[in-house]
Each structure stands twice: as structure tokens, then as C-alpha cells.
Short mmCIF file of C-alpha atoms and ligand atoms in Angstrom, two decimals:
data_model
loop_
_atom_site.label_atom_id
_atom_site.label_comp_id
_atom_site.label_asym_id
_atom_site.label_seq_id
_atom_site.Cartn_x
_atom_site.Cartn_y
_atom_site.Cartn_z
CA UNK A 10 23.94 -11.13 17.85
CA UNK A 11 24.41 -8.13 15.67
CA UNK A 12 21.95 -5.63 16.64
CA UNK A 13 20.76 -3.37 13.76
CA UNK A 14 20.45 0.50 13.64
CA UNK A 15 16.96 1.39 14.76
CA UNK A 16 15.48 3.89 12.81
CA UNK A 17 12.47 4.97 13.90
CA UNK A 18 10.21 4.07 16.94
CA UNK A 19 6.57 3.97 16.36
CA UNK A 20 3.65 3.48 18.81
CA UNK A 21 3.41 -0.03 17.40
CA UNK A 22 5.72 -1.30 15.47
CA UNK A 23 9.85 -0.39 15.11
CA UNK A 24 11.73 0.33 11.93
CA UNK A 25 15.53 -1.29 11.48
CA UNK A 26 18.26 -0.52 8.92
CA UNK A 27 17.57 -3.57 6.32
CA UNK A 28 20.30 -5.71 4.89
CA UNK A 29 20.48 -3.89 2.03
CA UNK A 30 20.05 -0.32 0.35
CA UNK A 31 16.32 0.73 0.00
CA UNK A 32 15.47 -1.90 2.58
CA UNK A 33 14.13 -1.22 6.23
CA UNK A 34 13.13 -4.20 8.84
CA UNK A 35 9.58 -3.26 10.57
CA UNK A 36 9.27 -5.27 14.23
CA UNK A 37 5.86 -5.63 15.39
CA UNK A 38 5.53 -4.58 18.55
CA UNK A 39 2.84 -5.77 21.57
CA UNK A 40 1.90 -2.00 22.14
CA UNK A 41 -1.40 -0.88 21.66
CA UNK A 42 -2.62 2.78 21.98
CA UNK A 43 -5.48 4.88 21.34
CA UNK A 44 -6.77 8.30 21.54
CA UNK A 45 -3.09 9.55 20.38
CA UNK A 46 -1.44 7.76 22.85
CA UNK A 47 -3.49 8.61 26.18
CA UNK A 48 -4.23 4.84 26.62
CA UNK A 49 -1.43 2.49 26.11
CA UNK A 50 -1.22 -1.41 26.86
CA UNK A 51 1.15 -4.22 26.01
CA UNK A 52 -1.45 -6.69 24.26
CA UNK A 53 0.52 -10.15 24.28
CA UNK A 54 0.99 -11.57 20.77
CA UNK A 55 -0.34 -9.15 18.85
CA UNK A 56 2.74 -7.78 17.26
CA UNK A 57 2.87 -11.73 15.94
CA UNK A 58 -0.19 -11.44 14.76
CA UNK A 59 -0.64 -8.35 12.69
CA UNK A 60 3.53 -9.17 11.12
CA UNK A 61 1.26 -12.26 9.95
CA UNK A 62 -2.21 -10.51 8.65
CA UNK A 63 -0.82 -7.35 7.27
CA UNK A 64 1.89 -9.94 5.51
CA UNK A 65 -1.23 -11.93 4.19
CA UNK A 66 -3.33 -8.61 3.32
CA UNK A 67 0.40 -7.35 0.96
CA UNK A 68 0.65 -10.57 -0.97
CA UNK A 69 -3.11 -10.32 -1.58
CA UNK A 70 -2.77 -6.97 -3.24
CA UNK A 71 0.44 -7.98 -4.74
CA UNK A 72 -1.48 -9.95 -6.20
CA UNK A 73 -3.67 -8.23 -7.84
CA UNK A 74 -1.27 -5.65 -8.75
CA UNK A 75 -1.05 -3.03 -6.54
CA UNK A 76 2.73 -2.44 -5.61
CA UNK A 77 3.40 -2.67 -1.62
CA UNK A 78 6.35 -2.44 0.58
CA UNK A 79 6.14 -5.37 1.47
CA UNK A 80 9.16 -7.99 0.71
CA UNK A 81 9.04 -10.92 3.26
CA UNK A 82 8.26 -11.85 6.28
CA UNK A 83 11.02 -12.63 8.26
CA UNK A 84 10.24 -14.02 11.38
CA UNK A 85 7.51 -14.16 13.92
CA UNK A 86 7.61 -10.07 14.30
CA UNK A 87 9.70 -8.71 11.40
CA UNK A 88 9.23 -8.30 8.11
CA UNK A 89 11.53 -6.78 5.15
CA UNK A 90 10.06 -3.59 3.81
CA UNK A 91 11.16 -1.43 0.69
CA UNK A 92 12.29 1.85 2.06
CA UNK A 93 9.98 4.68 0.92
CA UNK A 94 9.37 8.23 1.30
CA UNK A 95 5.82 8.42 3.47
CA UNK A 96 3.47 10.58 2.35
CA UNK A 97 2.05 12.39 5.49
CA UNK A 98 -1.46 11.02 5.42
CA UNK A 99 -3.60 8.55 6.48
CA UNK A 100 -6.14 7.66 4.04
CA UNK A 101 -9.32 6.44 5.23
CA UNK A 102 -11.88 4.80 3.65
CA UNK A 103 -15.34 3.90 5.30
CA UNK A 104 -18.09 1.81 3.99
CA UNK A 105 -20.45 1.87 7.22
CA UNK A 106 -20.28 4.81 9.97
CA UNK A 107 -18.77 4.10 12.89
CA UNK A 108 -15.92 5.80 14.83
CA UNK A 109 -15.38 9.64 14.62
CA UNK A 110 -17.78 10.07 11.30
CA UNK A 111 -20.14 8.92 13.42
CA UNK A 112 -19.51 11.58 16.14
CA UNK A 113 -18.76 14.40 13.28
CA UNK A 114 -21.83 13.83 11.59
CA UNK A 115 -24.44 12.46 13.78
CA UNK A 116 -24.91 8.72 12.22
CA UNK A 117 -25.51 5.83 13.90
CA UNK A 118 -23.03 3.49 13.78
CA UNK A 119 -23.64 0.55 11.57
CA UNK A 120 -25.50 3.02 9.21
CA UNK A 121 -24.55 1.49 5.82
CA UNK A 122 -23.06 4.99 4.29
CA UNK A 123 -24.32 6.49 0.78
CA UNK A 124 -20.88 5.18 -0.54
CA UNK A 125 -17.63 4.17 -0.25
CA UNK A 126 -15.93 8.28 1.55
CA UNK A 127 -12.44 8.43 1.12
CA UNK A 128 -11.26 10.46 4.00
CA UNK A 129 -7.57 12.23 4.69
CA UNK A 130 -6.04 13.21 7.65
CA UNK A 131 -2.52 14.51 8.31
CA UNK A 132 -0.55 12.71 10.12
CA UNK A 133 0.90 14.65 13.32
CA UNK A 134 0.76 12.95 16.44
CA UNK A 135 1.31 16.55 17.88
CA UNK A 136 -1.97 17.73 16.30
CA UNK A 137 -3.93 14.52 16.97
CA UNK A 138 -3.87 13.56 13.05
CA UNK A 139 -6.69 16.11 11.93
CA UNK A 140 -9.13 15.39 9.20
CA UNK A 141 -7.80 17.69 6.29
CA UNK A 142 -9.45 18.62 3.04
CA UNK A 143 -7.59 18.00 -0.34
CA UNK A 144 -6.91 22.09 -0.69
CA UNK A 145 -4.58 21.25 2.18
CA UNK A 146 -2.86 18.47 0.92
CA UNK A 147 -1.96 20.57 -2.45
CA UNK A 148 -1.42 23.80 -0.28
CA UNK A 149 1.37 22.35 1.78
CA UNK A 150 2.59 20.31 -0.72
CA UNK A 151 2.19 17.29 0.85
CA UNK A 152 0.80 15.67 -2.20
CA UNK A 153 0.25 17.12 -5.42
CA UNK A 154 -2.88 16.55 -7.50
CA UNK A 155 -1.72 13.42 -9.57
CA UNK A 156 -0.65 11.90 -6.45
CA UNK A 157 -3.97 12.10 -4.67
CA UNK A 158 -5.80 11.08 -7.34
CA UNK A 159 -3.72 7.78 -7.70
CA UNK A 160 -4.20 7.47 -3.79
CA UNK A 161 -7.88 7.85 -4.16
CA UNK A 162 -7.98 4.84 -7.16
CA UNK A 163 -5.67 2.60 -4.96
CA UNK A 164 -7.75 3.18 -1.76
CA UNK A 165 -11.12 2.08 -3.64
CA UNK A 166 -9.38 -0.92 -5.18
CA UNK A 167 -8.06 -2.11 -1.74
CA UNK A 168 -11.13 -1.33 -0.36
CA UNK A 169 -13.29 -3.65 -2.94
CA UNK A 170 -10.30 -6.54 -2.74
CA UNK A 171 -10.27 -5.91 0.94
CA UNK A 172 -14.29 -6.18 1.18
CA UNK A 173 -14.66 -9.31 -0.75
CA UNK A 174 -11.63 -11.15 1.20
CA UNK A 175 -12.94 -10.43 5.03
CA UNK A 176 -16.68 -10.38 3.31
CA UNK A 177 -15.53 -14.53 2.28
CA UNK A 178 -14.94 -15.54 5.75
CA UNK A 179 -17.66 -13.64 7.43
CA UNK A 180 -16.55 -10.45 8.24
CA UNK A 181 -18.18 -7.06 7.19
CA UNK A 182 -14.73 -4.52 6.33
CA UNK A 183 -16.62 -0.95 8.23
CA UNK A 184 -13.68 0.95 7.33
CA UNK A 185 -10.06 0.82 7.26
CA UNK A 186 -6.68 3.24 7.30
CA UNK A 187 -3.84 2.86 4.27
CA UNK A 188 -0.54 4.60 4.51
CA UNK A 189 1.12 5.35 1.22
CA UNK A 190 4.95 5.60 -0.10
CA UNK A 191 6.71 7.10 -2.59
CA UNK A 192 9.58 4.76 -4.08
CA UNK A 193 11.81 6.63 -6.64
CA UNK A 194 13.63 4.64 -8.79
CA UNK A 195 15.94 6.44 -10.99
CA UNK A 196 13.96 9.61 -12.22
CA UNK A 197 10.39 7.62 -12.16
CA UNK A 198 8.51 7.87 -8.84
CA UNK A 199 5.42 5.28 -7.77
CA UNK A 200 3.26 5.45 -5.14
CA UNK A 201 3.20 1.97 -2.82
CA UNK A 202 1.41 1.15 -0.02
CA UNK A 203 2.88 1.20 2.75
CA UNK A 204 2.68 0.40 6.83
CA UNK A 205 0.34 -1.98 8.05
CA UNK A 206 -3.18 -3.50 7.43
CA UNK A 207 -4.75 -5.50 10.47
CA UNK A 208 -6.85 -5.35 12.79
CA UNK A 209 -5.29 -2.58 14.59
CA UNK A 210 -6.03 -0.03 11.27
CA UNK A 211 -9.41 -1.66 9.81
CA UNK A 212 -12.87 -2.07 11.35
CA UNK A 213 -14.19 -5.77 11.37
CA UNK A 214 -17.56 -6.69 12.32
CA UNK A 215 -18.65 -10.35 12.28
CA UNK A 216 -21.06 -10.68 9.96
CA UNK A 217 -23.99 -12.77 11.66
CA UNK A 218 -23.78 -11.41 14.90
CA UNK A 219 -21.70 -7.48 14.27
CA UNK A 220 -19.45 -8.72 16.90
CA UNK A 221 -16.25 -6.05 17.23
CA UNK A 222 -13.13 -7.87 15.85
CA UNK A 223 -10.53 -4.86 15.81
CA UNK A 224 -8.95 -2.10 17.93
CA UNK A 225 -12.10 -0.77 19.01
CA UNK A 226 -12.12 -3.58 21.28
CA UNK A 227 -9.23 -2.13 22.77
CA UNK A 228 -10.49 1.65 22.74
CA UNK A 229 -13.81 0.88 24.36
CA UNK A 230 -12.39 -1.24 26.75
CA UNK A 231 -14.61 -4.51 25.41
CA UNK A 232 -11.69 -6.85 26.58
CA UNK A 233 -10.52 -10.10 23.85
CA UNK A 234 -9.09 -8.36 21.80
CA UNK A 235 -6.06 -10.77 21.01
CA UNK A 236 -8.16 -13.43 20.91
CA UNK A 237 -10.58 -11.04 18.30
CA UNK A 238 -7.59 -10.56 16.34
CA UNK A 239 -6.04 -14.33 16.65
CA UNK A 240 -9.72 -15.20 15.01
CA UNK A 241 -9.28 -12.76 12.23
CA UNK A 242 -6.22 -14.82 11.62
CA UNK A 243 -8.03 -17.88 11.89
CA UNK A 244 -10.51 -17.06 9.26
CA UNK A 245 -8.12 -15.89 7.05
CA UNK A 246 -6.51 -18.94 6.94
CA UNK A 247 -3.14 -17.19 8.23
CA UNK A 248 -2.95 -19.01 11.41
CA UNK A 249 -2.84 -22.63 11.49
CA UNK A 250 -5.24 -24.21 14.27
CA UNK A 251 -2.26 -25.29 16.18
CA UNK A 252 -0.36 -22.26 15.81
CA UNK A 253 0.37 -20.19 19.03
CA UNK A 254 0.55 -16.46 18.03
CA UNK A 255 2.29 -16.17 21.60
CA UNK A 256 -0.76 -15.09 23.97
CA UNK A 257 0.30 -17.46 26.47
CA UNK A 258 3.99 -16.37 26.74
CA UNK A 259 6.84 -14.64 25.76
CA UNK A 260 7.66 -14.70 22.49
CA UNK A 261 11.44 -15.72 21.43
CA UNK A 262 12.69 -13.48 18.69
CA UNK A 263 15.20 -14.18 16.91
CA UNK A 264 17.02 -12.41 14.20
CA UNK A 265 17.80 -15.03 11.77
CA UNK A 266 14.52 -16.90 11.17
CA UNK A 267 11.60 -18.52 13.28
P1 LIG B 17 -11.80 6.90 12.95
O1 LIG B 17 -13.24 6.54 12.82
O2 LIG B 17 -11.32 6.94 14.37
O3 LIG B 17 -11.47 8.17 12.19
O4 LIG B 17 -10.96 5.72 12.25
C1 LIG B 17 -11.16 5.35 10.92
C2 LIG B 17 -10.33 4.12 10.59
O5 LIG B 17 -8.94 4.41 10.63
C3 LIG B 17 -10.52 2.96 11.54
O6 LIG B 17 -10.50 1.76 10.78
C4 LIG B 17 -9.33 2.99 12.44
C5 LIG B 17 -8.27 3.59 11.57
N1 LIG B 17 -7.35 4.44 12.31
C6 LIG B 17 -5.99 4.16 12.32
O7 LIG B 17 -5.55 3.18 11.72
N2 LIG B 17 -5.16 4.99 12.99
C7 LIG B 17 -5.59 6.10 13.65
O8 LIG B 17 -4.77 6.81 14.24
C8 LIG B 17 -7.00 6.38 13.64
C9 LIG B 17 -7.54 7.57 14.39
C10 LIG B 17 -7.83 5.52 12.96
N1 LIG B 18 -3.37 5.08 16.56
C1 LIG B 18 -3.80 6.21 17.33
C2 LIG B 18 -3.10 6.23 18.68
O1 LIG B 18 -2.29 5.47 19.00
C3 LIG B 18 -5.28 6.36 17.46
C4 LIG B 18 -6.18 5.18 17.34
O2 LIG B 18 -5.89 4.23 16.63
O3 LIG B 18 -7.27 5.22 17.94
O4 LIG B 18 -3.32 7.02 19.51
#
């Protein structure tokens, strides 16, 4: 089996030299984390089943035309990504409180927020990805003023195609964190999103019942949260009923297909 040349080795997931130029293969790992790595478990299947949502969540904004990385999936845990250039930030955007706007601001979580607050932080592990104002991103250059203004218009048009998809199949979208690429092709440069949407980047609430069907269930130590995530899937429509996302056993992966 030709083993490729890793690239990179994230908390969750595991970038590959892709097959061809501009190409990378992200593996989906098991590995969960929180609270910049200070709590770390192996969470059995859930690398299978975030390759499968984020894969859904791509084509869905594909769809509606807003370039992503994505390419294919490839098997159960790999996909085939275009390579980009990341742009240090995550991009948040929050439609209820919860989470560390809650803390910074005194809300309550659930409180349905004024409206859609498109947050940035800068992504350093080292520095616990701080919350950063926009002066910051133009002062260091990480972005420049065009670019976060197209990051801003993509992260409200996810978040409104993101809303109504989980808002179809009973799930209220509390807030959610988009990575974002820069592809250069030629002299002409486009921002794409890049990453990974699922449930280990979004807040999900059930509907009916504001039952926690994301990472959080993981952070606060609520327990389920594979199966949380497997029912994400479910609703979606990504997992067939029969379909086992691996929670029960290892998962064979291979590098040529399912
Ligand atoms: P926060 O309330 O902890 O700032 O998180 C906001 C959203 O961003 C939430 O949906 C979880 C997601 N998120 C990530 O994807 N990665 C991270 O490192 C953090 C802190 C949050
Ligand atoms: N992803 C971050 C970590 O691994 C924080 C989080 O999602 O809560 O530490």
C-alpha cells in the first residue's frame, strides 16, 4: 500500500499529499478535543461521520454557489480537497448565545441574539485562538479589507443556507465556525471555504426539546455524543438507516475506495 506524504497533523483530522497538484487528502480522525486541547478522547466513528456531513454541508453550498474545497469524498474518512492558502481565522457566526459570548457578555444561553454577530478569532493554538477585532486582521495583514468583507457576505449566506437546512429537519443552527482559503489561480485569487462543517464546529439544538446535538456534548461531559452526531446524520438524510458509521468497531480504511 503506498502510503502518502502527510502534511499536516491536526487535532482532528490529517492532511495527505493529493494525487495531483493543488490537491491535498483530509482523513478524519476519531479525536476529539476541547478547551485547546486540555481534554482529548478518541470518540469511535466520528471521523466517519463528520468526512460524511461536512461532505453533505460542501455540495449543499456548491450548490448554491459558494466555491468550497471540497472535491470528493473518497472513502469512509478521506476526502479530496483543493489545496489552499488558509487564512488564519476562524469566523464565527452566532444566531443564539451560547458558549463563550455567553460568558463574555453575560447572556443566557438560548437568548435569541439581536442578530446574526459575525465574530473573528485568530487562529493560534499557542494563544488559545483569541477573539480579535477587524483592526487586527488589517494590522497584521492577515486579511486585507476586501477579503473580510467577502468573508463576512459568505459567512451570512452559509449561515441562512445552513439555518434553513438543519431548521428542515428539526434542528435550531445556535452558531457555527467557517474556515476560509485562498485559491490563486493564475494572477486571480478567490476566497473558498475551507475545513470542516459538522457537528464538531456548529451548535445544534433539537428543536422541540433544545436537546445538545454537537461538541458541547463532549465539552460538558453530557455523554452520546456519537450517537448525537450519527442522528444529525440521520436527519440529514446522509446516513442510511442501515448504515454503520463504525461506533461498534474498528473501522477498515482503505486507500482505494470503501
Ligand atoms: P465559542 O462559543 O466557544 O466561541 O464557539 C463558537 C462556535 O465555534 C461553536 O459553534 C463552536 C465553534 N468552535 C470551533 O469550531 N472551534 C473552536 O476552536 C472553538 C473555540 C469553537
Ligand atoms: N477545537 C478546540 C480544541 O480542540 C476548542 C473547542 O472546540 O472547544 O481545543
Amino acid at each position: 500500500m503506498a502510503r502518502r506524504k502527510q502534511i499536516y497533523e491536526g487535532k482532528a483530522k490529517i492532511l495527505f499529499e493529493g494525487p495531483e497538484p493543488g490537491t491535498i487528502i483530509q482523513y478524519f480522525k476519531d479525536d476529539a478535543t476541547a478547551f485547546n486541547n486540555q481534554k482529548h478522547a478518541i470518540l469511535e466513528g466520528k471521523g466517519v461521520l463528520n468526512n460524511r456531513i461536512s461532505e453533505f454541508i460542501m455540495l449543499g453550498l456548491e450548490r448554491i454557489g459558494i466555491p468550497t474545497h471540497f472535491i470528493k469524498r473518497l472513502n469512509m474518512r478521506e476526502q479530496l480537497v483543493r489545496h489552499v492558502e488558509i487564512v488564519p481565522l476562524e469566523v464565527v457566526v452566532r444566531n443564539t448565545a451560547a458558549g463563550s459570548i455567553s460568558k463574555r457578555l453575560g447572556l443566557e444561553d438560548g437568548t435569541t441574539l439581536p442578530r446574526s454577530i459575525i465574530e473573528f478569532y485568530y487562529k493560534d493554538d499557542k494563544l488559545g485562538d483569541p477573539l480579535i477585532a477587524e483592526e487586527h486582521i488589517t494590522a497584521f495583514n492577515w486579511a486585507n479589507p476586501q477579503e473580510i468583507d467577502d468573508m463576512m457576505a459568505l459567512a451570512l449566506r452559509i449561515n441562512d443556507y445552513l439555518s434553513g437546512m438543519f431548521g428542515a429537519v428539526g434542528i435550531k443552527l445556535v452558531d457555527f465556525k467557517v474556515e476560509f482559503g485562498r485559491q490563486y489561480e493564475g494572477d486571480l485569487m478567490r476566497l473558498i471555504v475551507a475545513d470542516e462543517i459538522s457537528p464538531d464546529s456548529c451548535r445544534l439544538w433539537d428543536a422541540e426539546t433544545g436537546d445538545i446535538m454537537d461538541k458541547d456534548r463532549f465539552r460538558k461531559d453530557m455523554g452520546d455524543v456519537t450517537t448525537a452526531y450519527r442522528e444529525v446524520a440521520r436527519r440529514l438524510g446522509v446516513l442510511r438507516e442501515t448504515e454503520n458509521s463504525g461506533a461498534k468497531g474498528p473501522v477498515l480504511v482503505s486507500d482505494n475506495g470503501e
